[in-house]
Short mmCIF file of C-alpha atoms in Angstrom, two decimals:
data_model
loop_
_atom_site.label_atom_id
_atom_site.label_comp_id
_atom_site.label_asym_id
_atom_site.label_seq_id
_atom_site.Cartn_x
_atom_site.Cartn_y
_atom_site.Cartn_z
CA UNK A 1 40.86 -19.69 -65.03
CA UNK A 2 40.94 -22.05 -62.48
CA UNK A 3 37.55 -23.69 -61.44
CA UNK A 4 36.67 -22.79 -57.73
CA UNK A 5 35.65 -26.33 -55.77
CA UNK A 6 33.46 -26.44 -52.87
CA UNK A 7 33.17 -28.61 -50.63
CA UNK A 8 30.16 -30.30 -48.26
CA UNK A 9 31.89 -30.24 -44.90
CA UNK A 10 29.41 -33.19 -43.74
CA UNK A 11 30.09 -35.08 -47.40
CA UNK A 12 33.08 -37.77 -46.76
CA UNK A 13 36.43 -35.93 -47.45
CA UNK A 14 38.50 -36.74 -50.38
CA UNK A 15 42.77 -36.86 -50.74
CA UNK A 16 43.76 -33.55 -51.69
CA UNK A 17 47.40 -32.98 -53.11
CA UNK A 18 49.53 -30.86 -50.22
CA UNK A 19 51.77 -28.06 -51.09
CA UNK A 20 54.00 -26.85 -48.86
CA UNK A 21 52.00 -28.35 -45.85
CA UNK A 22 49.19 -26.00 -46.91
CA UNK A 23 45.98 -27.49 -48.67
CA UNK A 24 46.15 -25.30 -52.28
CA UNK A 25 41.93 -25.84 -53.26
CA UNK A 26 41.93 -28.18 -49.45
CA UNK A 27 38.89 -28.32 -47.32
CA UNK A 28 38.50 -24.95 -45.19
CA UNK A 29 36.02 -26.15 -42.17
CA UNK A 30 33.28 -23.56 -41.16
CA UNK A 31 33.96 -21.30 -38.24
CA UNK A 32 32.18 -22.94 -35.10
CA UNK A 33 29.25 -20.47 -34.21
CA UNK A 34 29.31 -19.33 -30.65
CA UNK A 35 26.57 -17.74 -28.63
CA UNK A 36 26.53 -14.42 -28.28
CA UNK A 37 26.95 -12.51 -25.01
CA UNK A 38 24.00 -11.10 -25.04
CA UNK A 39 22.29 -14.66 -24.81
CA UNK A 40 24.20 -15.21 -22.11
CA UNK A 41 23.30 -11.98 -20.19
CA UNK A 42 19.46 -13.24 -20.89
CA UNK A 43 19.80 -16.36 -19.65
CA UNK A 44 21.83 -14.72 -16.34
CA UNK A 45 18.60 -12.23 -16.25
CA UNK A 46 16.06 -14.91 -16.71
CA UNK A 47 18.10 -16.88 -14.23
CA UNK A 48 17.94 -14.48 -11.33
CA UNK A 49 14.29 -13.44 -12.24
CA UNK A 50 13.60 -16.92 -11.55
CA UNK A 51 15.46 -17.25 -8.52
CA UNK A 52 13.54 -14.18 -7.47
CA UNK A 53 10.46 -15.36 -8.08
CA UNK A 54 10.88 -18.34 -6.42
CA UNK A 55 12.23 -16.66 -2.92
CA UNK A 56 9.17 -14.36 -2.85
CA UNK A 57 6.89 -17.55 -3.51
CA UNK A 58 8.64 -19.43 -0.43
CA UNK A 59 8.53 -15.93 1.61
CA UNK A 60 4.70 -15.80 0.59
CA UNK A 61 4.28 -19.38 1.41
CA UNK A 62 5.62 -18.83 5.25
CA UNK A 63 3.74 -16.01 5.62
CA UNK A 64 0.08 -18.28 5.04
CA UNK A 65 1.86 -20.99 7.28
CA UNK A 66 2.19 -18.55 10.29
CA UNK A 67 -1.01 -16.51 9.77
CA UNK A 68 -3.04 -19.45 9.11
CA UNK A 69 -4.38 -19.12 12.65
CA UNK A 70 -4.93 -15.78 13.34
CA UNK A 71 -6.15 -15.32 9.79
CA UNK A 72 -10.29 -15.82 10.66
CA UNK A 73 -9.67 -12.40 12.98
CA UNK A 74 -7.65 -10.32 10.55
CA UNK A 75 -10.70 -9.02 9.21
CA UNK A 76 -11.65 -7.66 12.05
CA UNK A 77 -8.73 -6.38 13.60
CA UNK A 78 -8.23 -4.64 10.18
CA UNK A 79 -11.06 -2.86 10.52
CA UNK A 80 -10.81 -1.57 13.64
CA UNK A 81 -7.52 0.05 13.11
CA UNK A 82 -8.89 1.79 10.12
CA UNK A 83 -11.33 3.77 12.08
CA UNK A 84 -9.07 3.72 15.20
CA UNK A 85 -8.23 7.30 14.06
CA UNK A 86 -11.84 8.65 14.10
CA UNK A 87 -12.34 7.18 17.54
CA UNK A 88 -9.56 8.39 19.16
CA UNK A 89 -10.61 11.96 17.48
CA UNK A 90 -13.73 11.65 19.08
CA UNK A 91 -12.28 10.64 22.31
CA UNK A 92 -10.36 13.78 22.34
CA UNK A 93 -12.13 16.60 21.18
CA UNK A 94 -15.13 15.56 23.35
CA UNK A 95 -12.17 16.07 26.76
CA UNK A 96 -10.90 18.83 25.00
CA UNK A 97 -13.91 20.57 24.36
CA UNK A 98 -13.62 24.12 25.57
CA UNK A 99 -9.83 24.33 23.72
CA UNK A 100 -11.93 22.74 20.66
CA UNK A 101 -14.18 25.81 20.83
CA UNK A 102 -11.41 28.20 21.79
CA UNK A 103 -9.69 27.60 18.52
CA UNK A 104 -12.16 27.31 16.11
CA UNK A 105 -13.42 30.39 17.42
CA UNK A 106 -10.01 32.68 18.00
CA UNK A 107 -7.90 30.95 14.77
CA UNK A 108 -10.30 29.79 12.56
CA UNK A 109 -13.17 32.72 12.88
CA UNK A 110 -16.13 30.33 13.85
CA UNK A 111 -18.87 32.34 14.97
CA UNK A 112 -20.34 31.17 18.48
CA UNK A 113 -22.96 28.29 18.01
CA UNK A 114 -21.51 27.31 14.66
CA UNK A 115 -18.30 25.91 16.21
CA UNK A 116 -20.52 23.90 18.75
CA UNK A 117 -22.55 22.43 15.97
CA UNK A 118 -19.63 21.90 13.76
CA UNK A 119 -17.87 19.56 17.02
CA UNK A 120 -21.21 17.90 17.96
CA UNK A 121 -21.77 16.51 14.05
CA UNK A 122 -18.01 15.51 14.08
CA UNK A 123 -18.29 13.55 17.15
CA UNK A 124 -21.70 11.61 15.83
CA UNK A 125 -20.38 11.30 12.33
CA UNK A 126 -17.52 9.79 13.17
CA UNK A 127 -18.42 7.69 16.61
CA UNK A 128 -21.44 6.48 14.08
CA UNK A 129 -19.00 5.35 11.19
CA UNK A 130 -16.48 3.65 13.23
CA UNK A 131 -19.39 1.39 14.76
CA UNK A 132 -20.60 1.08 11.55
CA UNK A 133 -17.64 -0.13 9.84
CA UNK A 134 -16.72 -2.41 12.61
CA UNK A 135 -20.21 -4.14 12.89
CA UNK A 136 -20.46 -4.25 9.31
CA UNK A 137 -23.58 -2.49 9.65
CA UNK A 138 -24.62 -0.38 6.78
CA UNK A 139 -21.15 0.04 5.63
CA UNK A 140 -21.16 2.15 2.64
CA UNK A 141 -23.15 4.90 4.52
CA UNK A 142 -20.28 4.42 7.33
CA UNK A 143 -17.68 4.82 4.82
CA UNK A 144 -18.97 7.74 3.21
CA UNK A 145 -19.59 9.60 6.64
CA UNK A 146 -15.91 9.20 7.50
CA UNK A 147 -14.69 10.68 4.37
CA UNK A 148 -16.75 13.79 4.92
CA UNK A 149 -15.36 13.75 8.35
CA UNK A 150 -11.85 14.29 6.73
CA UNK A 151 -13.02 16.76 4.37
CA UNK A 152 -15.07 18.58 6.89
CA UNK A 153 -11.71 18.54 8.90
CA UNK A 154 -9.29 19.57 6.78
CA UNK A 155 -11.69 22.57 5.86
CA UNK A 156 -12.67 23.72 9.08
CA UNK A 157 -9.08 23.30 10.73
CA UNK A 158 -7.64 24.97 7.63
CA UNK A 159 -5.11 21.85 7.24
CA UNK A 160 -5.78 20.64 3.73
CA UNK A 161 -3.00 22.37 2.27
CA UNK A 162 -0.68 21.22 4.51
CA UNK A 163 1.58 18.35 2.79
CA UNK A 164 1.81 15.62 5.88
CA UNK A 165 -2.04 16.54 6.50
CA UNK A 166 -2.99 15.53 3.34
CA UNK A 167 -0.73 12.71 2.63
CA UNK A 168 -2.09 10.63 5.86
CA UNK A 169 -5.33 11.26 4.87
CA UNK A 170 -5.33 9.84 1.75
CA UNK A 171 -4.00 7.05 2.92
CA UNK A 172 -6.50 6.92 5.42
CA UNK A 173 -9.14 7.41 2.39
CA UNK A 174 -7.21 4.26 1.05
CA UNK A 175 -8.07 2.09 4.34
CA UNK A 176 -11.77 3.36 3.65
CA UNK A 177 -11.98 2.67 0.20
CA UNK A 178 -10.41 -1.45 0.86
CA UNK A 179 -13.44 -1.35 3.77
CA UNK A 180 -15.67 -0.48 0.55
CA UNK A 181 -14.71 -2.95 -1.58
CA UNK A 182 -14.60 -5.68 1.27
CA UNK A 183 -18.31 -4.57 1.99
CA UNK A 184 -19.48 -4.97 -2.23
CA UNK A 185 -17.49 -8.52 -2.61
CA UNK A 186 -20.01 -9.42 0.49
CA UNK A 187 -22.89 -8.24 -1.20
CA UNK A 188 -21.77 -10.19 -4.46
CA UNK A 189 -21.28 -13.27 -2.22
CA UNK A 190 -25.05 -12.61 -0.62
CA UNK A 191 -26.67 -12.22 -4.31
CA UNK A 192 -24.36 -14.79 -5.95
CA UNK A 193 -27.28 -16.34 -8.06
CA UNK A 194 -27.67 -12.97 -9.24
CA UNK A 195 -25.89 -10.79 -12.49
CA UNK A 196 -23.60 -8.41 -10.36
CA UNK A 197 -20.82 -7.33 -12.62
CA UNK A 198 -21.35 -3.78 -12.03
CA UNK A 199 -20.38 -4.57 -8.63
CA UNK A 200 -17.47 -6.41 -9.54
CA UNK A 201 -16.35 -3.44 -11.24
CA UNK A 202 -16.73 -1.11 -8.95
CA UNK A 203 -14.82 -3.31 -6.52
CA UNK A 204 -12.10 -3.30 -8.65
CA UNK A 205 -11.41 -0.01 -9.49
CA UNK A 206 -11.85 0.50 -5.25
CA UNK A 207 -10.05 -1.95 -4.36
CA UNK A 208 -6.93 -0.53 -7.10
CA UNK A 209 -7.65 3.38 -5.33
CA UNK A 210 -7.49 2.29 -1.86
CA UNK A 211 -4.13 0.17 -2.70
CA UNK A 212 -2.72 3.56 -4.74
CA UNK A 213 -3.60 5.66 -1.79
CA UNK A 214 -2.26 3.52 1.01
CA UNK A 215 1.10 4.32 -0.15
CA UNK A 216 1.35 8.09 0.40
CA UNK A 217 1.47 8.07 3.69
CA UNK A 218 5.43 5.99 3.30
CA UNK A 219 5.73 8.53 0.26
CA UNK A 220 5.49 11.49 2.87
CA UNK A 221 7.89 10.05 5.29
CA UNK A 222 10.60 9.24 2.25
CA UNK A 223 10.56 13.67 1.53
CA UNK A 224 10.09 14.85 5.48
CA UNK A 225 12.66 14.56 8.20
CA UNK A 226 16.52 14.60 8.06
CA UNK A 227 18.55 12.14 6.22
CA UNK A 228 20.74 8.88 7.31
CA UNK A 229 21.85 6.34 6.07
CA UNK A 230 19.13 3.98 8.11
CA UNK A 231 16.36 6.33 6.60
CA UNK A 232 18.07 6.25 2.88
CA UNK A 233 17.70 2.11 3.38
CA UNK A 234 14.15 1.83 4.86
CA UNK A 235 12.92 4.98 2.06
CA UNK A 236 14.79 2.47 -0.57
CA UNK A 237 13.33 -0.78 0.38
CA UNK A 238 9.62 0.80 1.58
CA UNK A 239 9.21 2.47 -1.52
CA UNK A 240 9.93 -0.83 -3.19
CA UNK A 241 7.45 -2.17 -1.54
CA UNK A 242 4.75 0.48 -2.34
CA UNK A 243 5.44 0.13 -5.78
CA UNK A 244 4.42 -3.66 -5.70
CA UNK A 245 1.47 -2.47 -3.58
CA UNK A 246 0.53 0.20 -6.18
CA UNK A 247 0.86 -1.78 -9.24
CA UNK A 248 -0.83 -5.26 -7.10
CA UNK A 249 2.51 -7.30 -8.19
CA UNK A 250 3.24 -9.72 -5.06
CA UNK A 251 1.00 -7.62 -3.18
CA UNK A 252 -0.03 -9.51 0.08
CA UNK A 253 3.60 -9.97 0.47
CA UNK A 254 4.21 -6.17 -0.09
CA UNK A 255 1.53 -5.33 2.41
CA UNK A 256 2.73 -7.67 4.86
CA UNK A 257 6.58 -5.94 4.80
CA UNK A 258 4.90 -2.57 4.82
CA UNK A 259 2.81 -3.71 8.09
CA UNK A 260 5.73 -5.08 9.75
CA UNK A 261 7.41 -1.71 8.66
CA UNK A 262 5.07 0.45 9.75
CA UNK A 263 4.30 -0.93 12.78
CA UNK A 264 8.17 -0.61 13.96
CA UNK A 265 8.19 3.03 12.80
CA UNK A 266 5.38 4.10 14.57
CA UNK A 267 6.29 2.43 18.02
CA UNK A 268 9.94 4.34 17.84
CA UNK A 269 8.96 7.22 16.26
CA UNK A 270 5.14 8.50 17.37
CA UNK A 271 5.77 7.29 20.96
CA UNK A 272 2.96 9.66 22.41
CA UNK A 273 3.26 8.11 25.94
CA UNK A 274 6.87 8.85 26.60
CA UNK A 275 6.02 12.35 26.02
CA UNK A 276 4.84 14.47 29.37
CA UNK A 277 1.09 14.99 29.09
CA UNK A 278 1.60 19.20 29.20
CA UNK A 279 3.44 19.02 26.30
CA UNK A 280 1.81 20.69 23.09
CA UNK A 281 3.84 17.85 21.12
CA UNK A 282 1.95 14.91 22.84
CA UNK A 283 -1.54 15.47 20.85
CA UNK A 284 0.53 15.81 17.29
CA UNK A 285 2.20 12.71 18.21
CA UNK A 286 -0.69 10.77 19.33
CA UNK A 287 -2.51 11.90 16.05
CA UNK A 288 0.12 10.78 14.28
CA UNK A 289 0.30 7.71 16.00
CA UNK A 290 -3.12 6.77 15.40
CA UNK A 291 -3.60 7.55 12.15
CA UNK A 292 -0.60 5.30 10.96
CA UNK A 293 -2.41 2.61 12.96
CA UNK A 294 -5.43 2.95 10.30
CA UNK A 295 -3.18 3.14 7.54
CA UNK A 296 -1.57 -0.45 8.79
CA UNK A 297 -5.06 -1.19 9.12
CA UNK A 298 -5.71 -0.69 5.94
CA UNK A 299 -2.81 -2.85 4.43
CA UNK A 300 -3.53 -5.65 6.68
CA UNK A 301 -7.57 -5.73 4.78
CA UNK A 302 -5.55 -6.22 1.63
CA UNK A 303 -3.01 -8.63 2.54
CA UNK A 304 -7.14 -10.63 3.75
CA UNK A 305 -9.45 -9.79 0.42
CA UNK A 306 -6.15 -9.70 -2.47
CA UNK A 307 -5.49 -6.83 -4.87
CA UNK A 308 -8.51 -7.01 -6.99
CA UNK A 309 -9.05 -7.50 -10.50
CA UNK A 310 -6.96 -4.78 -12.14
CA UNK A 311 -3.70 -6.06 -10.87
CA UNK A 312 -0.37 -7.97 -12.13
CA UNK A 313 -1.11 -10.77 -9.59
CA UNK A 314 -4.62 -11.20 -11.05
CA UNK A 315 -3.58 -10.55 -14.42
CA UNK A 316 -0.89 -13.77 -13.79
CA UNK A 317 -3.53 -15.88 -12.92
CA UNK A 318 -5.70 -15.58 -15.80
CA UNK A 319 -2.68 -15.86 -18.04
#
């Protein structure tokens, strides 16, 4: 038996007799490895995440440039429209107070002096919360008044089973629960020499409810209404968005598209004032109208104080 030679392909070669043009026990050179195509689809995926990254950092970056100076009144502003809602309630039933009263009484069974007393606390709670919330005075009691107003509502209007009902207000309870956790990273800035990680907590896990519940407002108007392509594009992109908002991944940026958003949906599609003033449909619409207003509200406080701690973006910076 003939012995078998190997040899070291990066040894010098030696002469090898040739038969018939083909080497008998010749040097065979090692296949050339190639990548595979799967590293090649990695690299194209780490590529365009990259790329990705990198537009939403520029995006982010011209969004600080142009808000720099309206940014000391966003605040503000933000909280305004979050309680814009329970003023404008206010507003109404108190010049619509004998229909307020003929309702309760006829459709929802309110005996006489109970529907008065159920309209005056409305009116107090929620003319004493917005001022409240706006003045930054006392602002966990104001938040907590205004979410029993929308209980209290939704109970004694018998709308809390009603899907768009209770989608807007739990967005609205999202724009509450933001003014919350603005008013406890205050209070940690007041006592800073002091332990306050129970606060920090808490302002965590409000500041991840309010940014969960901000969304179901856009996840109402994705399953109501008929279909186009327009509305199959803007449900596409929105709930994009919402995600990022939910999960705090790019969030200012998120909040900023759904303000923009938002705000554009609401002018064209609640337009209250083009609507004759007899019409039943003008009070839905301007309730409608209003209430998006506090939801925007509400996005525009977390595009000022970030997601909080229990968020991608946060998680990324500590990494």
């Amino acid at each position: 038996m003939s012995q078998r030679i190997h040899l070291n392909p990066n040894a010098a070669r030696q002469q090898q007799p040739m038969m018939g043009g083909v080497g008998g026990g010749g040097y065979q050179p090692d296949p050339i490895s190639r990548p595979s195509p799967s590293s090649y689809s990695q690299g194209g995926d780490e590529n365009l995440l990259g790329q990705v990254q990198a537009w939403s950092s520029k995006i982010e970056d011209l969004i600080e440039a142009y808000t720099q100076p309206i940014r000391p009144y966003v605040p503000a502003m933000a909280r305004f429209l979050i309680v814009v809602t329970f003023l404008e309630d206010a507003l109404r039933i108190m010049t619509q107070w004998s229909d307020q009263l003929w309702y309760l009484q006829k459709h929802r069974h309110f005996p006489w002096g109970l529907s008065h007393l159920f309209l005056l606390i409305n009116v107090v709670a929620m003319l004493a919360g917005s001022f409240g919330v706006i003045g930054k005075k006392f602002p966990d009691y104001s938040v907590f008044c205004l979410l029993g107003v929308v209980v209290a509502q939704g109970l004694g209007y018998g709308l809390l089973f009603d899907l768009s009902f209770f989608l807007r207000n739990l967005s609205v309870i999202g724009g509450l629960l933001m003014v919350l956790s603005d008013s406890l990273q205050n209070k940690k800035k007041l006592f800073a020499g002091l332990p306050s990680l129970s606060e920090t907590d808490r302002r965590k896990y409000f500041q991840l409810a309010g940014r969960i519940l901000l969304i179901f407002l856009f996840i109402g108007f994705i399953f109501q209404g008929n279909w186009s392509l327009a509305r199959v594009i803007v449900s596409v992109v929105g709930l994009g968005a919402c995600i990022m908002v939910a999960v705090g991944f790019k969030a200012k940026w998120s909040a900023s598209f759904l303000v923009a958003l938002l705000s554009i949906f609401n002018v064209f599609i609640n337009n209250w004032w083009s609507v004759h003033s007899a019409h039943p449909q003008r009070d839905f619409l301007k309730y409608d109208f209003f209430q998006t207003l506090s939801i925007v509200g509400g996005l525009l406080l977390l595009v000022n104080i970030g997601p909080g701690g229990i968020s991608v973006d946060e998680k990324k910076k500590v990494s």
